[in-house]
mmCIF file of C-alpha atoms in Angstrom:
data_model
loop_
_atom_site.group_PDB
_atom_site.id
_atom_site.type_symbol
_atom_site.label_atom_id
_atom_site.label_comp_id
_atom_site.label_asym_id
_atom_site.label_seq_id
_atom_site.Cartn_x
_atom_site.Cartn_y
_atom_site.Cartn_z
ATOM 1 C CA UNK U 1 130.348 96.747 102.471
ATOM 2 C CA UNK U 2 127.095 96.615 100.047
ATOM 3 C CA UNK U 3 124.349 94.604 101.232
ATOM 4 C CA UNK U 4 121.139 93.661 99.372
ATOM 5 C CA UNK U 5 117.927 92.040 100.397
ATOM 6 C CA UNK U 6 115.812 90.101 97.888
ATOM 7 C CA UNK U 7 112.252 89.517 98.847
ATOM 8 C CA UNK U 8 110.497 86.952 96.604
ATOM 9 C CA UNK U 9 112.579 84.331 94.910
ATOM 10 C CA UNK U 10 110.331 83.563 91.981
ATOM 11 C CA UNK U 11 111.402 83.875 88.349
ATOM 12 C CA UNK U 12 112.406 87.480 88.813
ATOM 13 C CA UNK U 13 113.923 87.346 92.110
ATOM 14 C CA UNK U 14 116.019 84.364 91.152
ATOM 15 C CA UNK U 15 117.301 85.965 88.054
ATOM 16 C CA UNK U 16 118.012 89.262 89.777
ATOM 17 C CA UNK U 17 120.121 87.231 92.325
ATOM 18 C CA UNK U 18 121.994 85.595 89.567
ATOM 19 C CA UNK U 19 122.694 88.815 87.834
ATOM 20 C CA UNK U 20 124.072 90.380 91.298
ATOM 21 C CA UNK U 21 126.312 87.356 91.725
ATOM 22 C CA UNK U 22 127.565 87.264 88.391
ATOM 23 C CA UNK U 23 128.474 91.029 88.267
ATOM 24 C CA UNK U 24 129.931 91.140 91.775
ATOM 25 C CA UNK U 25 127.721 94.234 92.610
ATOM 26 C CA UNK U 26 127.364 93.316 96.317
ATOM 27 C CA UNK U 27 129.234 91.763 99.236
ATOM 28 C CA UNK U 28 126.193 90.150 100.828
ATOM 29 C CA UNK U 29 123.014 88.953 99.507
ATOM 30 C CA UNK U 30 120.019 87.888 101.653
ATOM 31 C CA UNK U 31 117.337 85.834 100.189
ATOM 32 C CA UNK U 32 113.772 85.824 101.679
ATOM 33 C CA UNK U 33 110.710 83.745 100.537
ATOM 34 C CA UNK U 34 107.631 82.355 102.265
ATOM 35 C CA UNK U 35 108.357 79.017 100.223
ATOM 36 C CA UNK U 36 111.352 77.712 102.391
ATOM 37 C CA UNK U 37 112.014 74.797 99.951
ATOM 38 C CA UNK U 38 112.260 76.996 97.071
ATOM 39 C CA UNK U 39 114.514 79.638 98.520
ATOM 40 C CA UNK U 40 116.825 77.031 99.916
ATOM 41 C CA UNK U 41 117.038 75.537 96.465
ATOM 42 C CA UNK U 42 117.809 78.786 94.919
ATOM 43 C CA UNK U 43 120.421 79.526 97.705
ATOM 44 C CA UNK U 44 122.140 76.221 96.931
ATOM 45 C CA UNK U 45 122.281 76.643 93.261
ATOM 46 C CA UNK U 46 123.783 80.159 93.671
ATOM 47 C CA UNK U 47 126.472 78.599 96.166
ATOM 48 C CA UNK U 48 127.078 75.849 93.854
ATOM 49 C CA UNK U 49 128.094 78.565 91.130
ATOM 50 C CA UNK U 50 130.381 80.497 93.168
ATOM 51 C CA UNK U 51 133.503 78.857 92.194
ATOM 52 C CA UNK U 52 132.588 79.251 88.675
ATOM 53 C CA UNK U 53 132.115 83.109 88.829
ATOM 54 C CA UNK U 54 134.594 86.026 88.951
ATOM 55 C CA UNK U 55 133.384 87.516 92.125
ATOM 56 C CA UNK U 56 132.448 86.142 95.559
ATOM 57 C CA UNK U 57 129.344 87.056 97.263
ATOM 58 C CA UNK U 58 128.029 86.029 100.557
ATOM 59 C CA UNK U 59 124.773 84.410 99.872
ATOM 60 C CA UNK U 60 122.283 83.003 102.395
ATOM 61 C CA UNK U 61 118.742 82.595 103.285
ATOM 62 C CA UNK U 62 117.880 84.907 105.879
ATOM 63 C CA UNK U 63 114.783 86.851 107.684
ATOM 64 C CA UNK U 64 113.797 90.504 108.181
ATOM 65 C CA UNK U 65 116.030 90.961 110.979
ATOM 66 C CA UNK U 66 119.008 90.487 108.616
ATOM 67 C CA UNK U 67 117.761 93.470 106.576
ATOM 68 C CA UNK U 68 118.341 95.867 109.371
ATOM 69 C CA UNK U 69 121.480 97.127 107.977
ATOM 70 C CA UNK U 70 120.788 96.494 104.325
ATOM 71 C CA UNK U 71 121.693 99.296 101.894
ATOM 72 C CA UNK U 72 118.876 98.197 99.409
ATOM 73 C CA UNK U 73 115.874 95.895 99.519
ATOM 74 C CA UNK U 74 114.394 94.495 96.271
ATOM 75 C CA UNK U 75 110.681 93.621 96.356
ATOM 76 C CA UNK U 76 110.430 90.939 93.537
ATOM 77 C CA UNK U 77 107.518 88.903 95.162
ATOM 78 C CA UNK U 78 104.369 88.376 93.051
ATOM 79 C CA UNK U 79 101.822 85.993 91.980
ATOM 80 C CA UNK U 80 102.590 85.194 88.371
ATOM 81 C CA UNK U 81 100.554 81.968 88.439
ATOM 82 C CA UNK U 82 97.524 84.025 88.698
ATOM 83 C CA UNK U 83 98.303 86.123 85.665
ATOM 84 C CA UNK U 84 98.944 82.749 83.928
ATOM 85 C CA UNK U 85 95.652 81.583 84.804
ATOM 86 C CA UNK U 86 93.572 84.528 83.612
ATOM 87 C CA UNK U 87 95.697 87.213 82.232
ATOM 88 C CA UNK U 88 94.160 89.678 84.658
ATOM 89 C CA UNK U 89 96.976 91.645 86.470
ATOM 90 C CA UNK U 90 94.670 93.045 88.999
ATOM 91 C CA UNK U 91 93.756 89.571 90.095
ATOM 92 C CA UNK U 92 97.483 89.460 90.958
ATOM 93 C CA UNK U 93 97.199 92.801 92.676
ATOM 94 C CA UNK U 94 94.478 91.574 95.065
ATOM 95 C CA UNK U 95 96.697 88.615 95.875
ATOM 96 C CA UNK U 96 99.805 90.789 96.240
ATOM 97 C CA UNK U 97 98.215 93.476 98.530
ATOM 98 C CA UNK U 98 98.169 91.253 101.870
ATOM 99 C CA UNK U 99 101.755 90.050 100.966
ATOM 100 C CA UNK U 100 102.742 93.719 100.600
ATOM 101 C CA UNK U 101 101.299 94.678 103.843
ATOM 102 C CA UNK U 102 103.060 91.858 105.641
ATOM 103 C CA UNK U 103 106.449 92.666 104.198
ATOM 104 C CA UNK U 104 106.098 96.282 104.902
ATOM 105 C CA UNK U 105 105.283 95.574 108.525
ATOM 106 C CA UNK U 106 108.383 93.258 108.732
ATOM 107 C CA UNK U 107 110.570 95.998 107.002
ATOM 108 C CA UNK U 108 109.577 98.644 109.651
ATOM 109 C CA UNK U 109 110.101 96.189 112.336
ATOM 110 C CA UNK U 110 113.481 95.360 111.140
ATOM 111 C CA UNK U 111 114.880 98.793 111.236
ATOM 112 C CA UNK U 112 115.554 98.795 107.601
ATOM 113 C CA UNK U 113 116.415 102.323 106.503
ATOM 114 C CA UNK U 114 117.929 102.073 103.024
ATOM 115 C CA UNK U 115 116.381 102.332 99.692
ATOM 116 C CA UNK U 116 113.535 100.062 98.607
ATOM 117 C CA UNK U 117 113.198 99.225 94.934
ATOM 118 C CA UNK U 118 109.872 97.514 93.902
ATOM 119 C CA UNK U 119 109.493 95.188 90.915
ATOM 120 C CA UNK U 120 106.224 93.728 92.048
ATOM 121 C CA UNK U 121 103.144 94.288 89.862
ATOM 122 C CA UNK U 122 100.942 95.952 89.034
ATOM 123 C CA UNK U 123 104.079 98.305 89.665
ATOM 124 C CA UNK U 124 102.811 101.886 90.469
ATOM 125 C CA UNK U 125 100.007 100.714 92.643
ATOM 126 C CA UNK U 126 102.215 98.486 94.636
ATOM 127 C CA UNK U 127 105.018 101.029 95.166
ATOM 128 C CA UNK U 128 102.256 103.505 96.351
ATOM 129 C CA UNK U 129 100.907 100.718 98.770
ATOM 130 C CA UNK U 130 104.413 100.286 100.249
ATOM 131 C CA UNK U 131 104.806 103.854 100.807
ATOM 132 C CA UNK U 132 101.551 104.098 102.637
ATOM 133 C CA UNK U 133 102.138 100.917 104.746
ATOM 134 C CA UNK U 134 105.815 101.576 105.605
ATOM 135 C CA UNK U 135 105.774 105.384 106.050
ATOM 136 C CA UNK U 136 109.291 105.437 104.514
ATOM 137 C CA UNK U 137 110.150 108.670 102.919
ATOM 138 C CA UNK U 138 109.046 108.966 99.264
ATOM 139 C CA UNK U 139 112.576 109.485 97.912
ATOM 140 C CA UNK U 140 113.562 105.937 99.363
ATOM 141 C CA UNK U 141 110.907 103.963 97.590
ATOM 142 C CA UNK U 142 110.953 103.642 93.877
ATOM 143 C CA UNK U 143 109.626 101.144 91.259
ATOM 144 C CA UNK U 144 111.043 100.095 88.006
ATOM 145 C CA UNK U 145 108.033 101.587 86.253
ATOM 146 C CA UNK U 146 108.495 102.213 82.711
ATOM 147 C CA UNK U 147 112.249 101.687 82.770
ATOM 148 C CA UNK U 148 111.585 98.266 81.100
ATOM 149 C CA UNK U 149 108.709 99.624 78.760
ATOM 150 C CA UNK U 150 111.276 102.320 77.632
ATOM 151 C CA UNK U 151 113.912 99.697 76.750
ATOM 152 C CA UNK U 152 111.281 97.954 74.828
ATOM 153 C CA UNK U 153 110.635 100.914 72.928
ATOM 154 C CA UNK U 154 114.423 101.533 72.292
ATOM 155 C CA UNK U 155 114.507 97.954 70.914
ATOM 156 C CA UNK U 156 111.633 98.693 68.454
ATOM 157 C CA UNK U 157 113.332 101.742 67.370
ATOM 158 C CA UNK U 158 116.608 100.084 67.019
ATOM 159 C CA UNK U 159 115.238 97.244 65.024
ATOM 160 C CA UNK U 160 113.217 99.505 62.772
ATOM 161 C CA UNK U 161 116.447 101.447 61.924
ATOM 162 C CA UNK U 162 118.846 98.740 61.971
ATOM 163 C CA UNK U 163 120.916 100.377 64.899
ATOM 164 C CA UNK U 164 121.897 99.443 68.440
ATOM 165 C CA UNK U 165 119.039 100.113 70.747
ATOM 166 C CA UNK U 166 121.515 101.981 73.116
ATOM 167 C CA UNK U 167 121.886 104.716 70.434
ATOM 168 C CA UNK U 168 118.163 105.707 71.141
ATOM 169 C CA UNK U 169 117.301 107.979 73.990
ATOM 170 C CA UNK U 170 113.845 109.086 75.102
ATOM 171 C CA UNK U 171 110.981 107.737 77.406
ATOM 172 C CA UNK U 172 107.682 105.873 77.775
ATOM 173 C CA UNK U 173 105.829 107.617 80.594
ATOM 174 C CA UNK U 174 103.166 107.011 82.838
ATOM 175 C CA UNK U 175 101.745 103.629 84.141
ATOM 176 C CA UNK U 176 103.683 100.411 83.906
ATOM 177 C CA UNK U 177 100.307 99.222 82.285
ATOM 178 C CA UNK U 178 97.981 99.759 79.550
ATOM 179 C CA UNK U 179 97.976 103.805 79.918
ATOM 180 C CA UNK U 180 101.564 104.023 79.285
ATOM 181 C CA UNK U 181 102.745 105.870 76.238
ATOM 182 C CA UNK U 182 105.785 106.616 74.276
ATOM 183 C CA UNK U 183 106.561 110.300 74.233
ATOM 184 C CA UNK U 184 107.954 110.612 70.848
ATOM 185 C CA UNK U 185 108.810 114.385 71.627
ATOM 186 C CA UNK U 186 111.572 113.027 73.818
ATOM 187 C CA UNK U 187 112.909 110.316 71.547
ATOM 188 C CA UNK U 188 116.015 110.960 69.708
ATOM 189 C CA UNK U 189 118.646 108.776 67.635
ATOM 190 C CA UNK U 190 121.880 110.026 66.974
ATOM 191 C CA UNK U 191 120.762 113.405 68.449
ATOM 192 C CA UNK U 192 117.923 113.631 65.678
ATOM 193 C CA UNK U 193 114.364 113.712 66.549
ATOM 194 C CA UNK U 194 112.618 110.323 66.029
ATOM 195 C CA UNK U 195 109.695 112.054 64.656
ATOM 196 C CA UNK U 196 111.939 113.595 61.973
ATOM 197 C CA UNK U 197 113.545 110.285 60.995
ATOM 198 C CA UNK U 198 110.132 108.437 61.024
ATOM 199 C CA UNK U 199 108.713 110.929 58.579
ATOM 200 C CA UNK U 200 111.740 110.588 56.375
ATOM 201 C CA UNK U 201 111.625 106.734 56.246
ATOM 202 C CA UNK U 202 107.832 106.381 56.346
ATOM 203 C CA UNK U 203 107.900 104.569 59.811
ATOM 204 C CA UNK U 204 104.443 104.164 61.826
ATOM 205 C CA UNK U 205 105.266 105.645 65.375
ATOM 206 C CA UNK U 206 101.999 104.213 66.530
ATOM 207 C CA UNK U 207 102.922 100.695 65.457
ATOM 208 C CA UNK U 208 106.401 100.914 67.337
ATOM 209 C CA UNK U 209 104.692 102.243 70.348
ATOM 210 C CA UNK U 210 102.164 99.514 70.376
ATOM 211 C CA UNK U 211 104.920 96.880 69.887
ATOM 212 C CA UNK U 212 106.640 98.375 72.926
ATOM 213 C CA UNK U 213 103.608 98.341 75.041
ATOM 214 C CA UNK U 214 102.672 94.736 74.340
ATOM 215 C CA UNK U 215 106.135 93.630 74.408
ATOM 216 C CA UNK U 216 105.982 92.157 77.897
ATOM 217 C CA UNK U 217 102.853 90.055 76.913
ATOM 218 C CA UNK U 218 104.731 88.775 73.895
ATOM 219 C CA UNK U 219 107.319 87.309 76.041
ATOM 220 C CA UNK U 220 104.842 86.135 78.503
ATOM 221 C CA UNK U 221 102.752 84.285 75.852
ATOM 222 C CA UNK U 222 105.703 82.177 74.925
ATOM 223 C CA UNK U 223 107.084 81.239 78.244
ATOM 224 C CA UNK U 224 104.280 82.159 80.872
ATOM 225 C CA UNK U 225 106.499 84.554 82.715
ATOM 226 C CA UNK U 226 108.999 87.400 82.199
ATOM 227 C CA UNK U 227 112.181 87.503 83.926
ATOM 228 C CA UNK U 228 115.421 88.578 82.173
ATOM 229 C CA UNK U 229 114.716 92.201 81.049
ATOM 230 C CA UNK U 230 112.873 93.053 84.116
ATOM 231 C CA UNK U 231 115.563 91.728 86.238
ATOM 232 C CA UNK U 232 118.107 93.752 84.288
ATOM 233 C CA UNK U 233 116.072 96.888 84.982
ATOM 234 C CA UNK U 234 115.969 96.017 88.725
ATOM 235 C CA UNK U 235 119.795 95.683 89.034
ATOM 236 C CA UNK U 236 120.370 98.621 86.853
ATOM 237 C CA UNK U 237 118.197 100.846 89.238
ATOM 238 C CA UNK U 238 120.172 99.284 92.229
ATOM 239 C CA UNK U 239 123.695 100.011 90.772
ATOM 240 C CA UNK U 240 122.704 103.823 90.271
ATOM 241 C CA UNK U 241 121.929 103.980 93.998
ATOM 242 C CA UNK U 242 125.128 102.207 94.855
ATOM 243 C CA UNK U 243 127.102 104.212 92.523
ATOM 244 C CA UNK U 244 125.600 107.542 93.639
ATOM 245 C CA UNK U 245 125.379 108.084 90.016
ATOM 246 C CA UNK U 246 122.989 110.978 89.888
ATOM 247 C CA UNK U 247 121.934 109.672 86.503
ATOM 248 C CA UNK U 248 118.724 110.357 84.865
ATOM 249 C CA UNK U 249 116.575 107.211 84.941
ATOM 250 C CA UNK U 250 112.820 106.660 84.214
ATOM 251 C CA UNK U 251 111.292 104.905 87.115
ATOM 252 C CA UNK U 252 108.116 104.922 89.401
ATOM 253 C CA UNK U 253 108.475 107.729 91.804
ATOM 254 C CA UNK U 254 106.097 109.827 93.851
ATOM 255 C CA UNK U 255 104.379 112.608 91.893
ATOM 256 C CA UNK U 256 103.315 115.662 93.978
ATOM 257 C CA UNK U 257 100.727 116.466 91.051
ATOM 258 C CA UNK U 258 99.080 113.179 91.168
ATOM 259 C CA UNK U 259 99.480 112.203 94.916
ATOM 260 C CA UNK U 260 100.778 108.776 93.813
ATOM 261 C CA UNK U 261 103.462 106.963 91.911
ATOM 262 C CA UNK U 262 104.197 107.309 88.168
ATOM 263 C CA UNK U 263 107.027 106.961 85.858
ATOM 264 C CA UNK U 264 108.719 110.054 84.575
ATOM 265 C CA UNK U 265 112.594 110.797 84.413
ATOM 266 C CA UNK U 266 114.243 111.295 87.791
ATOM 267 C CA UNK U 267 117.863 111.717 89.044
ATOM 268 C CA UNK U 268 118.791 108.405 91.093
ATOM 269 C CA UNK U 269 121.607 108.418 93.442
ATOM 270 C CA UNK U 270 122.590 106.943 96.913
ATOM 271 C CA UNK U 271 119.411 108.656 98.563
ATOM 272 C CA UNK U 272 117.128 107.018 95.816
ATOM 273 C CA UNK U 273 115.248 109.604 93.913
ATOM 274 C CA UNK U 274 117.462 112.693 94.172
ATOM 275 C CA UNK U 275 115.302 115.073 92.087
ATOM 276 C CA UNK U 276 112.223 114.659 89.604
ATOM 277 C CA UNK U 277 112.704 116.350 86.296
ATOM 278 C CA UNK U 278 110.273 118.288 84.292
ATOM 279 C CA UNK U 279 109.906 117.508 80.782
ATOM 280 C CA UNK U 280 108.770 119.752 77.872
ATOM 281 C CA UNK U 281 105.842 117.575 76.401
ATOM 282 C CA UNK U 282 103.277 118.244 73.541
ATOM 283 C CA UNK U 283 99.790 119.182 74.506
ATOM 284 C CA UNK U 284 98.771 115.707 73.459
ATOM 285 C CA UNK U 285 101.583 113.920 75.541
ATOM 286 C CA UNK U 286 100.497 116.155 78.554
ATOM 287 C CA UNK U 287 97.040 114.954 78.238
ATOM 288 C CA UNK U 288 98.149 111.241 78.035
ATOM 289 C CA UNK U 289 100.176 111.607 81.163
ATOM 290 C CA UNK U 290 97.401 113.114 83.111
ATOM 291 C CA UNK U 291 95.024 110.353 81.954
ATOM 292 C CA UNK U 292 97.511 107.848 83.022
ATOM 293 C CA UNK U 293 97.964 109.582 86.510
ATOM 294 C CA UNK U 294 94.336 109.360 86.867
ATOM 295 C CA UNK U 295 94.133 105.706 86.157
ATOM 296 C CA UNK U 296 96.857 104.826 88.650
ATOM 297 C CA UNK U 297 95.109 106.974 91.212
ATOM 298 C CA UNK U 298 91.916 105.162 90.672
ATOM 299 C CA UNK U 299 93.357 101.743 90.804
ATOM 300 C CA UNK U 300 95.213 102.453 94.034
ATOM 301 C CA UNK U 301 92.102 103.830 95.594
ATOM 302 C CA UNK U 302 90.025 100.683 94.611
ATOM 303 C CA UNK U 303 92.400 97.792 94.973
ATOM 304 C CA UNK U 304 94.874 98.868 97.688
#
């Protein structure tokens, strides 16, 4: 039996719950939020939909004791209202730190020993905080990181070339934040280097990278939150764990080199991060990755 807990039923958590129920990915789904009225309403809405869906899922509002035997816990808590107010993601961080510490204490007390997947922002700093507060093994804590930023890059490349974004491979690396970058040496389309294609077609790679970097803010500007794409990224990582896929995915994981969390490719399976992969990057990309590591480390030390 597959059992998942979702902590935080805001825009992202509620969308994650819906995607899980629609896909029939789990047997039991536990909903946890400090706003009792909100989480009960989300539970009721999901239960009302059950007879209209193709799968049955046991869905209920629970508490941390219910997570003792959960396979996966998803942290989708956050303070998007603070980001809406001033656009400063580190205002949100200062508010999220106490919540993450409280959740970490409850997870430890519950006896939970599964995989913790973190969507909460600023992602890399928060994942690192979860590790330090829970003491769970590094491999069992991962964040969505630049999984979504990579998807945004693939969208931009696909649109520029008029092809399906799923035909694009490659990565956005580093922080899920301003210091992320597209590692164009890794990007290929139909097994051709994107750098070669861009030169042929006169495409501006810097422009495509910037559109990917700011894609989330473009969505945020219109609706004052983001939820669909990040929920898809969260559920995608969850399914790699359940499938024991040993599939390569970009996510925020522990880096020995930086002694913090950062996004580079890793193999994901039932144990979480099964292996971290080394990339052959250009000298400039290596420098950008080190810069991003330093920024994450500085923010972790300053705010967490």
